[in-house]
Coordinates of C-alpha atoms in Angstrom, one line a residue:
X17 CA 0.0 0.0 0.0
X18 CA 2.8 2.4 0.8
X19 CA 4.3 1.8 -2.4
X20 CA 1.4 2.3 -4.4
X21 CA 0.9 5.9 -2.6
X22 CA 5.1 6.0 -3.3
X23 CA 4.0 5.7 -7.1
X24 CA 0.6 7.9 -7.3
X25 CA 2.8 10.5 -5.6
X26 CA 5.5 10.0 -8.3
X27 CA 2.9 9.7 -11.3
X28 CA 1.4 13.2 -9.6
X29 CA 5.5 14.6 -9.6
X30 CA 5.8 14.1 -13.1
X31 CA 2.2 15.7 -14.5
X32 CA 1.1 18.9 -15.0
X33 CA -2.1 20.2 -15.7
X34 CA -1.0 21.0 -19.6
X35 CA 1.0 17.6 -19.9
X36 CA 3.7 15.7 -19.1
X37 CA 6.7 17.6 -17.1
X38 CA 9.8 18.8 -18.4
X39 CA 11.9 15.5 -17.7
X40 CA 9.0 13.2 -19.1
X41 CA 8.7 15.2 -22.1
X42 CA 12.7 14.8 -22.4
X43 CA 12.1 11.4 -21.5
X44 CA 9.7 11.0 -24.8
X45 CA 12.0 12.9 -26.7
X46 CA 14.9 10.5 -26.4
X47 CA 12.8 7.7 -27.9
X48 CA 10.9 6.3 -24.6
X49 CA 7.6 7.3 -26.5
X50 CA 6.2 3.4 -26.1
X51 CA 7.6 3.2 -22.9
X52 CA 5.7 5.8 -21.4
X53 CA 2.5 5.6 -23.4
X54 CA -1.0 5.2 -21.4
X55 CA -1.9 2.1 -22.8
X56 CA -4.9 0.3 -21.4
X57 CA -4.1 -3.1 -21.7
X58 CA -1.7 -5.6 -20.0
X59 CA 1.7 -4.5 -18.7
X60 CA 4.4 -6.7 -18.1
X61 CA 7.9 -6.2 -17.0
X62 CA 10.7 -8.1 -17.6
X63 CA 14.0 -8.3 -15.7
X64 CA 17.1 -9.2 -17.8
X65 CA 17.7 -8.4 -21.4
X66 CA 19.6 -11.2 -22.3
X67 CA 17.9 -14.3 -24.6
X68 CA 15.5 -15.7 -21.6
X69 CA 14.4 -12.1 -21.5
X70 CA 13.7 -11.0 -25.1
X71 CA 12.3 -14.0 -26.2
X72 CA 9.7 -14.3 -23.1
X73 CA 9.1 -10.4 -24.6
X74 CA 8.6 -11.9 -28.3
X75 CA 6.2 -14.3 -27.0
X76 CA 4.3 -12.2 -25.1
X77 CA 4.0 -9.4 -27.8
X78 CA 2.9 -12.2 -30.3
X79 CA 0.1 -13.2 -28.5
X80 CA -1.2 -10.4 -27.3
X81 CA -2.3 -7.9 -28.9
X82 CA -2.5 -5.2 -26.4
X83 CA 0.6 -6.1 -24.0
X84 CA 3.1 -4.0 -23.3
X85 CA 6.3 -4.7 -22.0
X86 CA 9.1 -3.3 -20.6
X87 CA 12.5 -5.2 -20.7
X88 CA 15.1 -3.8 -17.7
X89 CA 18.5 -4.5 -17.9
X90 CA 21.6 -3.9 -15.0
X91 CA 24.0 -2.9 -18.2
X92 CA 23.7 0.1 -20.4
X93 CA 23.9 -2.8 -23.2
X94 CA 21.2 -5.8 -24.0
X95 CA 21.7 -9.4 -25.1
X96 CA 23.0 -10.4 -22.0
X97 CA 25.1 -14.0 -22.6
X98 CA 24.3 -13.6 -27.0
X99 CA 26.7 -10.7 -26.0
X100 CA 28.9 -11.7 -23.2
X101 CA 29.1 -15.7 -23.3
X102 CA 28.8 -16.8 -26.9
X103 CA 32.3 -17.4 -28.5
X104 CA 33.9 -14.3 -30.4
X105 CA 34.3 -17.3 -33.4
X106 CA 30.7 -18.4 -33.5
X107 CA 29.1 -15.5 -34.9
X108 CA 26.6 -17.5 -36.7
X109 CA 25.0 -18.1 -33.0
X110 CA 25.1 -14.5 -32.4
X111 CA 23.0 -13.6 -35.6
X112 CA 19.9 -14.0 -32.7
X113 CA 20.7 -10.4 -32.0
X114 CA 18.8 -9.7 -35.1
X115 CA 15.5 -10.8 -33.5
X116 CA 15.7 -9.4 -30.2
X117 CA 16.1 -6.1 -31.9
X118 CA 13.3 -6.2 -33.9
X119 CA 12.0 -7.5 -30.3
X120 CA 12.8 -4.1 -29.2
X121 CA 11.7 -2.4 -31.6
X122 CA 8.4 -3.2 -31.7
X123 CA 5.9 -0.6 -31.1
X124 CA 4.8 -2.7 -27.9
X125 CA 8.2 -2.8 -26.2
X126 CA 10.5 -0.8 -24.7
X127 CA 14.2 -1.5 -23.4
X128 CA 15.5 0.3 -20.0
X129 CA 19.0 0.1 -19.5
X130 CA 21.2 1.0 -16.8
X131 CA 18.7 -0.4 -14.1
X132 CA 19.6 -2.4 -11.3
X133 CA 16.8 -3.9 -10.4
X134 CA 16.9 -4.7 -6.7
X135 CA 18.9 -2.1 -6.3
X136 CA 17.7 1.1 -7.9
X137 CA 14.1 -0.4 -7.7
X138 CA 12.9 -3.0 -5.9
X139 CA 10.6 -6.2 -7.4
X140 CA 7.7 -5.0 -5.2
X141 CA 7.8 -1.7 -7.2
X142 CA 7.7 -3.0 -10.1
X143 CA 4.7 -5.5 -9.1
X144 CA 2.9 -2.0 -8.1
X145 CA 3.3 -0.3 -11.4
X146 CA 2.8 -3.5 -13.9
X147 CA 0.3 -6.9 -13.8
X148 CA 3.3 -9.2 -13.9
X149 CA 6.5 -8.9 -13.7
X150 CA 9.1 -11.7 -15.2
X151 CA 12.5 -12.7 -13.6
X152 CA 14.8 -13.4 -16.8
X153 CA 18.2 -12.0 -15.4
X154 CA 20.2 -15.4 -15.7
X155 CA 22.8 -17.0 -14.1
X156 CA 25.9 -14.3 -12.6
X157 CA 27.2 -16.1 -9.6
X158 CA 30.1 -19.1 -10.2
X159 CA 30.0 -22.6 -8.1
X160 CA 32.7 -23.0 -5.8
X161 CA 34.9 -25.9 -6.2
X162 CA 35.1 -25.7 -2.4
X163 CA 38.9 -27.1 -2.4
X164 CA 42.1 -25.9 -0.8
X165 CA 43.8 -23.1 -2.7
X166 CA 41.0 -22.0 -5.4
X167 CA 41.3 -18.2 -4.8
X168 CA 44.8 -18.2 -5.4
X169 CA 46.2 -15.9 -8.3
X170 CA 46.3 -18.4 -11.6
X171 CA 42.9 -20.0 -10.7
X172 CA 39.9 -18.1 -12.5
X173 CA 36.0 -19.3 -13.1
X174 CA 35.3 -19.8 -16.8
X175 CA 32.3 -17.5 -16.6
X176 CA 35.0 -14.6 -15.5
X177 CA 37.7 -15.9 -17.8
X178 CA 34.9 -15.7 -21.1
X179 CA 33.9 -12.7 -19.8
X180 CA 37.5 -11.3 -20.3
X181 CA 37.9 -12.0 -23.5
X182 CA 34.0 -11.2 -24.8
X183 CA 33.9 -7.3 -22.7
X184 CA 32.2 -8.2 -19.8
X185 CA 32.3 -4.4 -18.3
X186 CA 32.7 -6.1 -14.6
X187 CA 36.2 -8.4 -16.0
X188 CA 38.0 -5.8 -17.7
X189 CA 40.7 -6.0 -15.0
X190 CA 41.0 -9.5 -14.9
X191 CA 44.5 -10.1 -16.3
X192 CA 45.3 -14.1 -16.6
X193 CA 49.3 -15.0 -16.7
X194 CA 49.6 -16.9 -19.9
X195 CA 53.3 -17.4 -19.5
X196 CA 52.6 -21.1 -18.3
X197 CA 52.9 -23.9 -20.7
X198 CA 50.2 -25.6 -19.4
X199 CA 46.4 -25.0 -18.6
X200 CA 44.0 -27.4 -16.9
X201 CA 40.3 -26.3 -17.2
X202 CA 38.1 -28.0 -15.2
X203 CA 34.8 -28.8 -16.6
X204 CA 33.7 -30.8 -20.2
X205 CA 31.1 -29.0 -21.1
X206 CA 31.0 -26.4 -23.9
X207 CA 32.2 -23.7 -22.1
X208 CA 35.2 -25.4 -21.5
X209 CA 35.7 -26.7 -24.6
X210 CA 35.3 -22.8 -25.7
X211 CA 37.9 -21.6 -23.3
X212 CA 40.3 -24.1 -24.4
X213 CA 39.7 -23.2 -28.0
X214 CA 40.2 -19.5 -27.7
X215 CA 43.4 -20.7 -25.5
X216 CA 44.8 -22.8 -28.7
X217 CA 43.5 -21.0 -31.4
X218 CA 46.1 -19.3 -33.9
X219 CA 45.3 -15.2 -33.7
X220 CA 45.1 -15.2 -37.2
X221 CA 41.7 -16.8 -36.7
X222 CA 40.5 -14.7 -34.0
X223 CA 41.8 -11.3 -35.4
X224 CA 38.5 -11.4 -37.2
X225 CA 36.3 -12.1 -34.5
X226 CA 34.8 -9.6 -32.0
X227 CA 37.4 -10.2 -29.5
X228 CA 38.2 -7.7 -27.0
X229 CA 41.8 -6.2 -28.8
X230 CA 43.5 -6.6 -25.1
X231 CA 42.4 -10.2 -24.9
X232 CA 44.0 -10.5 -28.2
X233 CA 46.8 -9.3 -28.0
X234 CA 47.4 -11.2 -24.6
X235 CA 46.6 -14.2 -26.3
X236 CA 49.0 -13.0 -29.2
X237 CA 51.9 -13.1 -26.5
X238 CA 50.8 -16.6 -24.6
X239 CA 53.0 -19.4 -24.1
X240 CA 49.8 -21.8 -23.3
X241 CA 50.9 -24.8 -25.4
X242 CA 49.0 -27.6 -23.3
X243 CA 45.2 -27.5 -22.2
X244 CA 44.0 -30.4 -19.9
X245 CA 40.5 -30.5 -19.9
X246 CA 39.4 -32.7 -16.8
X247 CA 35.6 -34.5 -15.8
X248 CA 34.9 -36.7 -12.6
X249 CA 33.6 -39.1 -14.8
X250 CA 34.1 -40.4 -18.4
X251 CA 33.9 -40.8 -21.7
X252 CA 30.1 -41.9 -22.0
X253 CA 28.8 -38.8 -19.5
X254 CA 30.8 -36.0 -21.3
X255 CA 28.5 -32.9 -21.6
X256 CA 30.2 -31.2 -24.5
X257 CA 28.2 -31.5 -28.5
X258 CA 30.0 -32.8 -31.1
X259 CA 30.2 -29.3 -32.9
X260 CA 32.2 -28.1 -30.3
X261 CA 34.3 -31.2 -30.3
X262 CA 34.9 -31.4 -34.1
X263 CA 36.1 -27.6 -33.6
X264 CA 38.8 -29.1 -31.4
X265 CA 39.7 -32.0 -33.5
X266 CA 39.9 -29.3 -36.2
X267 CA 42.0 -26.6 -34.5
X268 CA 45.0 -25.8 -36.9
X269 CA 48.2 -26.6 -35.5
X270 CA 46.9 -28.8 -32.6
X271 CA 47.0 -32.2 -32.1
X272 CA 45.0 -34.7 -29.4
X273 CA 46.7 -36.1 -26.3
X274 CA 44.4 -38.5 -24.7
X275 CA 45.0 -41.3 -22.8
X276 CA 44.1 -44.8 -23.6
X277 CA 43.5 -46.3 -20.0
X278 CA 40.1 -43.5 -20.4
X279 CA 38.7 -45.4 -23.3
X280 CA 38.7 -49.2 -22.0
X281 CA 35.7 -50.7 -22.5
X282 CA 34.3 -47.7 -24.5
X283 CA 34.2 -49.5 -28.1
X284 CA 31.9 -52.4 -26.8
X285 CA 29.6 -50.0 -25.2
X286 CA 29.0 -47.8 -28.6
X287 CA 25.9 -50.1 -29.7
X288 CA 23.3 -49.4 -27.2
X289 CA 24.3 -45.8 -27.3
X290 CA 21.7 -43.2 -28.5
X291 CA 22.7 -41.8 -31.7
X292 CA 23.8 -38.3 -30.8
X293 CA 26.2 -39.9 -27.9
X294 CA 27.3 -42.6 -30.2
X295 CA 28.2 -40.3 -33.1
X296 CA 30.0 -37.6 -30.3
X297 CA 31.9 -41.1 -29.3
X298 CA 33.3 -42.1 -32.0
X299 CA 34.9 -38.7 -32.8
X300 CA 36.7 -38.6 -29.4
X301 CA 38.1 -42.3 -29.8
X302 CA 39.2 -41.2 -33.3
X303 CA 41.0 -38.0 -32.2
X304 CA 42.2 -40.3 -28.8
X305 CA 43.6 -42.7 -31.4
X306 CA 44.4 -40.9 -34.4
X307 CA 46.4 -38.1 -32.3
X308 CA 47.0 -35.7 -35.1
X309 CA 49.7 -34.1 -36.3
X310 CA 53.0 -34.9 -34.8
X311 CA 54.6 -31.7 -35.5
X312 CA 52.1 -29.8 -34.3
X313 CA 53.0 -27.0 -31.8
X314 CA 50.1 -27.4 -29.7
X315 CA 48.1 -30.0 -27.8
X316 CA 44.8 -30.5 -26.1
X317 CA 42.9 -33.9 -24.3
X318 CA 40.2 -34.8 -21.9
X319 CA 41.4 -36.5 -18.4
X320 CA 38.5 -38.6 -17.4
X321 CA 37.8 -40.2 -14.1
X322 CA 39.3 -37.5 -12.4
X323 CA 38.2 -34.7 -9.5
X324 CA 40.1 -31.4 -8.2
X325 CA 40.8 -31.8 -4.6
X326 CA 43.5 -29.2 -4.0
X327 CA 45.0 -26.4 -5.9
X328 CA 48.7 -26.6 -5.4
X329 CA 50.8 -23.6 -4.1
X330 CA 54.3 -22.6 -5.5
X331 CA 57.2 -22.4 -2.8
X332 CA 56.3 -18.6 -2.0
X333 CA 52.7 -19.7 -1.4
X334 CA 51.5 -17.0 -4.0
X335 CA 50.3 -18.3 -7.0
X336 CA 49.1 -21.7 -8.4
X337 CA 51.5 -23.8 -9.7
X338 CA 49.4 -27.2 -10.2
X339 CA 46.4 -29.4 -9.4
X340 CA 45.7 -32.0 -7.0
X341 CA 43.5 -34.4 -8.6
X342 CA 41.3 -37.9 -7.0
X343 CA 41.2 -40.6 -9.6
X344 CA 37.8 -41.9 -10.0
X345 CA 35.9 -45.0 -10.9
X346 CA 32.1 -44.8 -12.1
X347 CA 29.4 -46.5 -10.2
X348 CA 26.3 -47.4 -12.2
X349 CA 26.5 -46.6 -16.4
X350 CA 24.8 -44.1 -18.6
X351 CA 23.9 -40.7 -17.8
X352 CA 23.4 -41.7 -14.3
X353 CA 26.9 -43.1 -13.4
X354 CA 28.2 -41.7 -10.0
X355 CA 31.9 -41.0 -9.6
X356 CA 33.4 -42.5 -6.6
X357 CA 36.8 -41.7 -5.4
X358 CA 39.5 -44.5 -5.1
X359 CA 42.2 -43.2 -2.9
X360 CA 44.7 -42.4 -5.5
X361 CA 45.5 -38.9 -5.9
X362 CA 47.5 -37.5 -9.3
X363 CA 49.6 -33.7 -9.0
X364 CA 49.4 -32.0 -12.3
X365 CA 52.1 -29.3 -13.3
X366 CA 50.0 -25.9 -14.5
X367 CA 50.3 -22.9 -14.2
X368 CA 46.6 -21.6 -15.2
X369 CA 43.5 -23.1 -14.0
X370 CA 40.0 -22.4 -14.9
X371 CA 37.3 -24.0 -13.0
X372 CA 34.1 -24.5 -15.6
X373 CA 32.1 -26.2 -13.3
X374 CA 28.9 -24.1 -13.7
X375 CA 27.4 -20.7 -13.5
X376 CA 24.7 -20.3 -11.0
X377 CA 21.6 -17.5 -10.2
X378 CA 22.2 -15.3 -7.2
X379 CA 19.2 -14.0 -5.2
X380 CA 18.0 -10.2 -6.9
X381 CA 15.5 -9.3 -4.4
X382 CA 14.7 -10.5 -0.7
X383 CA 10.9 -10.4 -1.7
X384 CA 11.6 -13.2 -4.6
X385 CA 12.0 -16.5 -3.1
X386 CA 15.3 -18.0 -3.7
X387 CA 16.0 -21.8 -3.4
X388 CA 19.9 -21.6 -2.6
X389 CA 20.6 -24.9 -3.0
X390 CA 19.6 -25.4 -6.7
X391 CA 20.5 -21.8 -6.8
X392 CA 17.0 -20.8 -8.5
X393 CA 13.5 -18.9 -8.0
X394 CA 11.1 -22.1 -6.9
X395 CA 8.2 -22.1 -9.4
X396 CA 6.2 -24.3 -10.9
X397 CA 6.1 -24.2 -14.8
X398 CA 7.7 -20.5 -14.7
X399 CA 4.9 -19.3 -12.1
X400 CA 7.3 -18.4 -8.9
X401 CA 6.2 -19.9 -6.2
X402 CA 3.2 -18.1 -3.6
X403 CA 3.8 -14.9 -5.3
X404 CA 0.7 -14.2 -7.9
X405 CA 1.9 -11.8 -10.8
X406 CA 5.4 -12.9 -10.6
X407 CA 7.2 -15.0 -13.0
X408 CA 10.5 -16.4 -14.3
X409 CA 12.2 -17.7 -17.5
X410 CA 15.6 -19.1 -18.3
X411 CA 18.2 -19.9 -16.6
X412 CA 16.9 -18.2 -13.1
X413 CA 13.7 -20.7 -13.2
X414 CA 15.9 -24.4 -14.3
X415 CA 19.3 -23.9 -13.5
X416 CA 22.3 -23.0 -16.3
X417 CA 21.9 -25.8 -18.5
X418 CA 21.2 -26.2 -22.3
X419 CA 21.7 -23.3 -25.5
X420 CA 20.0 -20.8 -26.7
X421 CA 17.2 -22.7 -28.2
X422 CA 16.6 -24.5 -24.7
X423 CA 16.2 -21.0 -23.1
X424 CA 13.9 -19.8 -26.1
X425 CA 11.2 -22.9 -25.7
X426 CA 11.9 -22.4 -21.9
X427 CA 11.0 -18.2 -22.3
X428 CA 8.2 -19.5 -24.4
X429 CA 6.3 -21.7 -22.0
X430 CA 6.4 -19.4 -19.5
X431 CA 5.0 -16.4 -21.6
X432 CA 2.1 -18.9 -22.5
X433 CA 1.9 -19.8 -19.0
X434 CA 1.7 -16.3 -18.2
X435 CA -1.3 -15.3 -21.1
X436 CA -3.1 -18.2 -19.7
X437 CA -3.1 -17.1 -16.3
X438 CA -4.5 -13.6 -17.8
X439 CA -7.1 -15.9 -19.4
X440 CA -8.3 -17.2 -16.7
X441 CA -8.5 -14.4 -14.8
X442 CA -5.7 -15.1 -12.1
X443 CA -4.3 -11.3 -13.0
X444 CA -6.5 -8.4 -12.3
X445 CA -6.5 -6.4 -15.8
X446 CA -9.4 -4.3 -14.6
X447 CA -6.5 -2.1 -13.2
X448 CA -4.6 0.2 -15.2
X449 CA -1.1 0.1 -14.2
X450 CA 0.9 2.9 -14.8
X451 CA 4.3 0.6 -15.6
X452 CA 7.5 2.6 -17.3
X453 CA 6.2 5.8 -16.6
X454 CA 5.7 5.7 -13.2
X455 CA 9.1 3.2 -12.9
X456 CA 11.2 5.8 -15.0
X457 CA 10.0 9.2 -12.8
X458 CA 11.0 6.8 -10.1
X459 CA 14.0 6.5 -10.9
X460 CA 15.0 10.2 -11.3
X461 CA 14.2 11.0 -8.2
X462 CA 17.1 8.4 -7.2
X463 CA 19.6 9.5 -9.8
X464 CA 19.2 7.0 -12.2
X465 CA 18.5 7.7 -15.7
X466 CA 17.8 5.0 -18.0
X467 CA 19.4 3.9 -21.1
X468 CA 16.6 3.2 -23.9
X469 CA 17.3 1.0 -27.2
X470 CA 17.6 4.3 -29.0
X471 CA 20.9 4.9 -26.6
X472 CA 22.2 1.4 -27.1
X473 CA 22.0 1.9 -31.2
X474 CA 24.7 4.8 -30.6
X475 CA 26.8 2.4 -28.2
X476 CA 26.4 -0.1 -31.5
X477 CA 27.7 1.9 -34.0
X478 CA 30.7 3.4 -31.9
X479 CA 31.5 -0.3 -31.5
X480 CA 31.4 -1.1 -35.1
X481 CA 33.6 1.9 -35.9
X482 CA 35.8 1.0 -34.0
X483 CA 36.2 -2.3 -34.8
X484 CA 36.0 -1.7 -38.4
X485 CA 39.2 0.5 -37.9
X486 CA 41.3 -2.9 -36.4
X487 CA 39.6 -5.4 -38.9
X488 CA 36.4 -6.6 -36.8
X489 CA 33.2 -6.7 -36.8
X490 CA 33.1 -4.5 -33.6
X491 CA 35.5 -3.3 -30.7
X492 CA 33.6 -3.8 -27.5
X493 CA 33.5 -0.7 -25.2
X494 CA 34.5 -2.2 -21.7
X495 CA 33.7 0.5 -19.5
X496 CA 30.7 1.3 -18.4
X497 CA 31.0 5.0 -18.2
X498 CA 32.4 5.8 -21.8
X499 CA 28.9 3.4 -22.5
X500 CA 26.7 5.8 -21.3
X501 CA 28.7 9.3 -22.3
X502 CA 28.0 7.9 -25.5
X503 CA 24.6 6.7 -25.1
X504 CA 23.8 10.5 -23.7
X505 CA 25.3 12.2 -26.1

């Protein structure tokens, strides 16, 4: 009740008895026309402008008609993990970024950037001034290892480590030593197999990719000729895809270290396998066996069966300077198979380590329910759980698992979730709700000014003239200030 007299007051701030104030006619001006217009039909909010976000925004605008919604992101910049995650040398994934700006674009929608929700507003202002509000804002915590010696200088997550070389505003400092020979990333999942890609690749090839310029030319400089890359359990329950196996197998100048002991047993098993895990299989044994090219500079392999249980100190106890790992053996087979330590430990020599273990959703708001030990918002098929109106999409509602097409059927279902709870009734839409108008005054009076799509086309284009000056698609702007002298200007 006190925040709906918080937001009548504001609404009252910002009219005048000939129109809209100053600030919300400069507001209009700078393109936050559909943001602020007195529409009388739904209004729904959405939290994170990354894929989860934009395509629970697509859905929503598709099927109805007279929704609005409003799509507020912590950044001055949208697309969220498109952006920030993908690989600078898989632009074909990025093309996406085409349909989330028509997305934002349309007449119905309207991006605020710049907005920490949680923060600079809280979800129980936003559930005032909207019928529902979405939580889409992903996964930007990292799971602990929990062993001895992880926060020593060498050791990095691979969400921070990505975000170094892809612009992530918040890892523009990070500045990994890549004067070891040797790099053990922890994880066989895609991301790692990314990481140890970008690790391998010859600059040539990424010189041409949107690659931050000082991750390049740290990368240009690196002595990394070894990557490790290390699972509890083995062959059968790796979680990379073949694509981003074959791009290993494939990497110029690289050959495959594996080692046989991992593979026993493996060619007798291939029969009953599905046909996606057989085919992903048979590649590995091929590149185990095959090796590659002997006078390749650079190597790469998978260590199965094996778990970190201490990062190793150099003499001066400053810096990593190896891995402790348990050797494994599987209990059970198939997808389900649980790895259970033997006794024997193994030291590996390296002098980076990257932990790719997993990202994971931090709490945004103490009125949200938070489950801390999946590291989600509980709901039940996106609705969150005993809070009407309030909803959640991607990677916040099932944990950070799958691509981008997982998260778009996941944004999906709950937008259709969502229209059928407006359906039935279960939203009052008798109400008008004032939304981005009364959200944005709100936000002046606390200092923050929001960052509209408009803004971020300015950020776009300084990035792409600046990258077409080096020979790139774009040059990411890292800092979060030059962002918005831009945006403003």
């Amino acid at each position: 009740m006190k925040m709906m007299r918080m937001i009548n007051l504001v609404r009252g701030s910002v009219m005048k008895i000939h129109g809209l104030s100053r600030a919300s006619r400069c507001l209009a001006a700078e393109g936050g026309v559909r943001g602020l217009s007195s529409s009388s039909g739904p209004r729904v909010c959405i939290v994170g402008g990354g894929p989860a976000g934009f395509y629970t925004a697509q859905q929503l605008l598709k099927a109805r008609q007279d929704a609005a919604v409003d799509v507020y992101e912590r950044l001055p910049v949208p697309f969220g993990l498109v952006r920030f995650g993908v690989a600078p040398d898989h632009p074909e994934v990025k093309n996406v970024i085409n349909t989330f700006t028509q997305t934002a674009q349309h007449e119905r929608c309207s991006f605020h950037g710049n907005v920490n929700v949680g923060k600079d507003v809280t979800i129980d202002e936003l559930r005032q001034a909207y019928h529902a509000v979405v939580l889409s804002y992903g996964a930007e915590g990292n799971r602990s290892m929990g062993i001895s010696g992880e926060d020593l200088p060498g050791v990095f997550s691979a969400k921070d480590f990505v975000g170094w070389y892809n612009g992530l505003p918040s890892n523009k400092e990070l500045r990994p030593d890549l004067s070891c020979e040797t790099a053990v990333i922890l994880g066989q999942g895609n991301v790692a197999l990314d990481v140890a890609r970008i690790l391998l690749a010859p600059v040539e090839m990424l010189k041409e990719t949107d690659i931050t310029q000082n991750a390049l030319e740290a990368l240009a400089g690196s002595k990394v000729r070894r990557v490790l890359i290390v699972g509890r359990r083995g062959p059968l329950q790796i979680a990379c895809t073949i694509k981003e196996l074959r791009e290993m197998v494939n990497l110029p100048n690289t050959r495959a270290d594996m080692l046989p002991a991992d593979f026993e047993g493996i060619a007798e098993a291939l029969k009953d396998l599905p046909r996606p895990r057989k085919r992903l299989t048979e590649l590995m044994m091929k590149a185990a066996k095959e090796g590659g090219d002997d006078k390749a500079e650079k190597c790469w392999g998978f260590r199965f069966f094996r778990s970190p249980v201490e990062v190793i100190a150099g003499a001066d106890g400053k810096r990593a300077t190896g891995i402790r790992l348990a050797l494994n053996k599987l209990e059970g087979s198939g997808e389900s198979a649980r790895a259970e330590v033997t006794g024997q430990l193994e030291d590996v020599d390296c002098g980076l380590i990257i932990s790719s273990i997993g990202y994971k959703s931090i709490p945004i708001d103490p009125a949200v329910p938070f489950d801390p030990r999946r590291a989600i918002v509980p709901n039940e098929m996106g609705r969150v759980q005993d809070t009407a109106g309030l909803y959640c999409s991607g990677w916040v509602k099932r944990g950070p698992t799958g691509v981008i097409a997982t998260t778009m059927n996941d944004s999906f279902d709950t937008a259709r979730v969502l229209i059928q709870d407006m359906e039935a009734g279960k939203l009052d839409l008798s109400v008008n709700k004032p939304g981005a108008q009364a959200i944005t005054a709100l936000l002046q009076t606390r200092g923050v000014r929001t960052v509209l799509f408009s803004h971020w086309e300015k950020i776009n284009a300084e990035e792409e003239k600046r990258g077409k000056f080096l020979g790139k698609p774009r040059e990411k702007l890292l800092d979060v200030d030059e962002m918005l002298k831009i945006a403003w200007s």
